[in-house]
Amino acid sequence: MLKTVRPLLLPLLLGAFTLPALAGDLEQPMKKIGFNYKQAVKADDPATMEKFITQMKDEVEKAKGREMPAAKKAKFLEGLDEVQTELDASLAALKSGDQEKARAHLAKVNDLKKEYHKYAKQKG
């Protein structure tokens, strides 16, 4: 009996250790994006906003390289690209001295999060 069960146990055990690792792989950059977003929105001055937006851009790049379910990857990457575009526009607005326009682009980032966050989920 052990000889028939042993070939089945190894894949199950490997899967049990691999799935949590994949889930955690994307979790850290996503949490950092959220933290930096909140800090950028709270910021009173353009230099502080720029600092946190730049950190968000770095974390978006990290998230793009993480493991995720193949069925959702294309849509998730599409969302990250749109976020990246809004972050770039926000930084450009800050550099031109338009803090309100920069905040409007940050608000669009939040809308994109609501739209695309379901694709970051590790199941499916």
Short mmCIF file of C-alpha atoms in Angstrom, two decimals, residues 25-121:
data_model
loop_
_atom_site.label_atom_id
_atom_site.label_comp_id
_atom_site.label_asym_id
_atom_site.label_seq_id
_atom_site.Cartn_x
_atom_site.Cartn_y
_atom_site.Cartn_z
CA ASP A 25 5.25 36.49 -3.69
CA LEU A 26 2.87 39.21 -4.90
CA GLU A 27 1.62 40.26 -1.49
CA GLN A 28 4.63 42.32 -0.37
CA PRO A 29 4.88 44.69 -3.34
CA MET A 30 1.10 45.14 -3.33
CA LYS A 31 1.12 46.09 0.37
CA LYS A 32 3.95 48.53 -0.24
CA ILE A 33 2.08 50.09 -3.16
CA GLY A 34 -0.92 50.59 -0.87
CA PHE A 35 1.20 52.09 1.91
CA ASN A 36 2.97 54.48 -0.46
CA TYR A 37 -0.34 55.47 -2.04
CA LYS A 38 -1.76 56.46 1.35
CA GLN A 39 1.38 58.43 2.19
CA ALA A 40 1.33 60.24 -1.17
CA VAL A 41 -2.31 61.21 -0.71
CA LYS A 42 -1.61 62.51 2.82
CA ALA A 43 1.47 64.45 1.75
CA ASP A 44 1.27 68.22 2.10
CA ASP A 45 4.16 69.14 -0.15
CA PRO A 46 5.16 68.12 -3.67
CA ALA A 47 8.56 66.72 -2.65
CA THR A 48 6.97 64.25 -0.23
CA MET A 49 4.34 63.27 -2.78
CA GLU A 50 7.05 62.71 -5.38
CA LYS A 51 9.02 60.51 -3.00
CA PHE A 52 6.07 58.19 -2.34
CA ILE A 53 4.91 58.12 -5.97
CA THR A 54 8.42 57.13 -7.04
CA GLN A 55 8.42 54.35 -4.43
CA MET A 56 5.05 53.18 -5.79
CA LYS A 57 6.52 53.02 -9.31
CA ASP A 58 9.36 50.85 -8.01
CA GLU A 59 6.93 48.47 -6.33
CA VAL A 60 4.76 48.28 -9.46
CA GLU A 61 7.82 47.12 -11.39
CA LYS A 62 8.53 44.48 -8.73
CA ALA A 63 4.90 43.29 -8.84
CA LYS A 64 5.09 42.87 -12.63
CA GLY A 65 7.84 40.29 -12.21
CA ARG A 66 6.09 38.21 -9.56
CA GLU A 67 4.38 34.87 -10.01
CA MET A 68 0.64 34.88 -10.52
CA PRO A 69 -2.00 32.59 -12.01
CA ALA A 70 -1.56 32.43 -15.79
CA ALA A 71 -5.28 32.90 -16.40
CA LYS A 72 -5.22 36.33 -14.72
CA LYS A 73 -1.71 37.49 -15.56
CA ALA A 74 -2.47 39.41 -18.77
CA LYS A 75 -5.31 41.38 -17.22
CA PHE A 76 -3.32 42.05 -14.03
CA LEU A 77 -0.33 43.31 -16.02
CA GLU A 78 -2.67 45.52 -18.06
CA GLY A 79 -3.85 47.07 -14.79
CA LEU A 80 -0.29 47.61 -13.57
CA ASP A 81 0.59 49.29 -16.86
CA GLU A 82 -2.35 51.66 -16.44
CA VAL A 83 -1.27 52.39 -12.86
CA GLN A 84 2.25 53.09 -14.11
CA THR A 85 0.85 55.54 -16.69
CA GLU A 86 -1.12 57.41 -14.02
CA LEU A 87 1.90 57.53 -11.71
CA ASP A 88 4.01 58.96 -14.54
CA ALA A 89 1.32 61.57 -15.22
CA SER A 90 1.17 62.41 -11.52
CA LEU A 91 4.93 62.93 -11.38
CA ALA A 92 4.80 65.10 -14.52
CA ALA A 93 2.08 67.23 -12.96
CA LEU A 94 4.15 67.66 -9.81
CA LYS A 95 7.18 68.72 -11.85
CA SER A 96 5.08 71.34 -13.62
CA GLY A 97 3.85 72.62 -10.25
CA ASP A 98 0.26 71.35 -10.50
CA GLN A 99 -0.32 69.48 -7.25
CA GLU A 100 -4.09 69.24 -7.79
CA LYS A 101 -3.62 67.53 -11.15
CA ALA A 102 -1.14 65.15 -9.51
CA ARG A 103 -3.76 64.31 -6.89
CA ALA A 104 -6.34 63.70 -9.63
CA HIS A 105 -4.00 61.15 -11.22
CA LEU A 106 -3.54 59.50 -7.82
CA ALA A 107 -7.33 59.25 -7.51
CA LYS A 108 -7.34 57.43 -10.86
CA VAL A 109 -4.78 55.00 -9.43
CA ASN A 110 -7.24 54.22 -6.65
CA ASP A 111 -10.00 53.64 -9.23
CA LEU A 112 -7.71 51.29 -11.14
CA LYS A 113 -6.99 49.41 -7.93
CA LYS A 114 -10.70 48.82 -7.46
CA GLU A 115 -11.05 47.67 -11.06
CA TYR A 116 -8.01 45.38 -11.33
CA HIS A 117 -7.40 44.17 -7.77
CA LYS A 118 -9.44 41.02 -8.33
CA TYR A 119 -6.83 39.89 -10.84
CA ALA A 120 -4.13 40.00 -8.15
CA LYS A 121 -5.90 37.32 -6.15
#
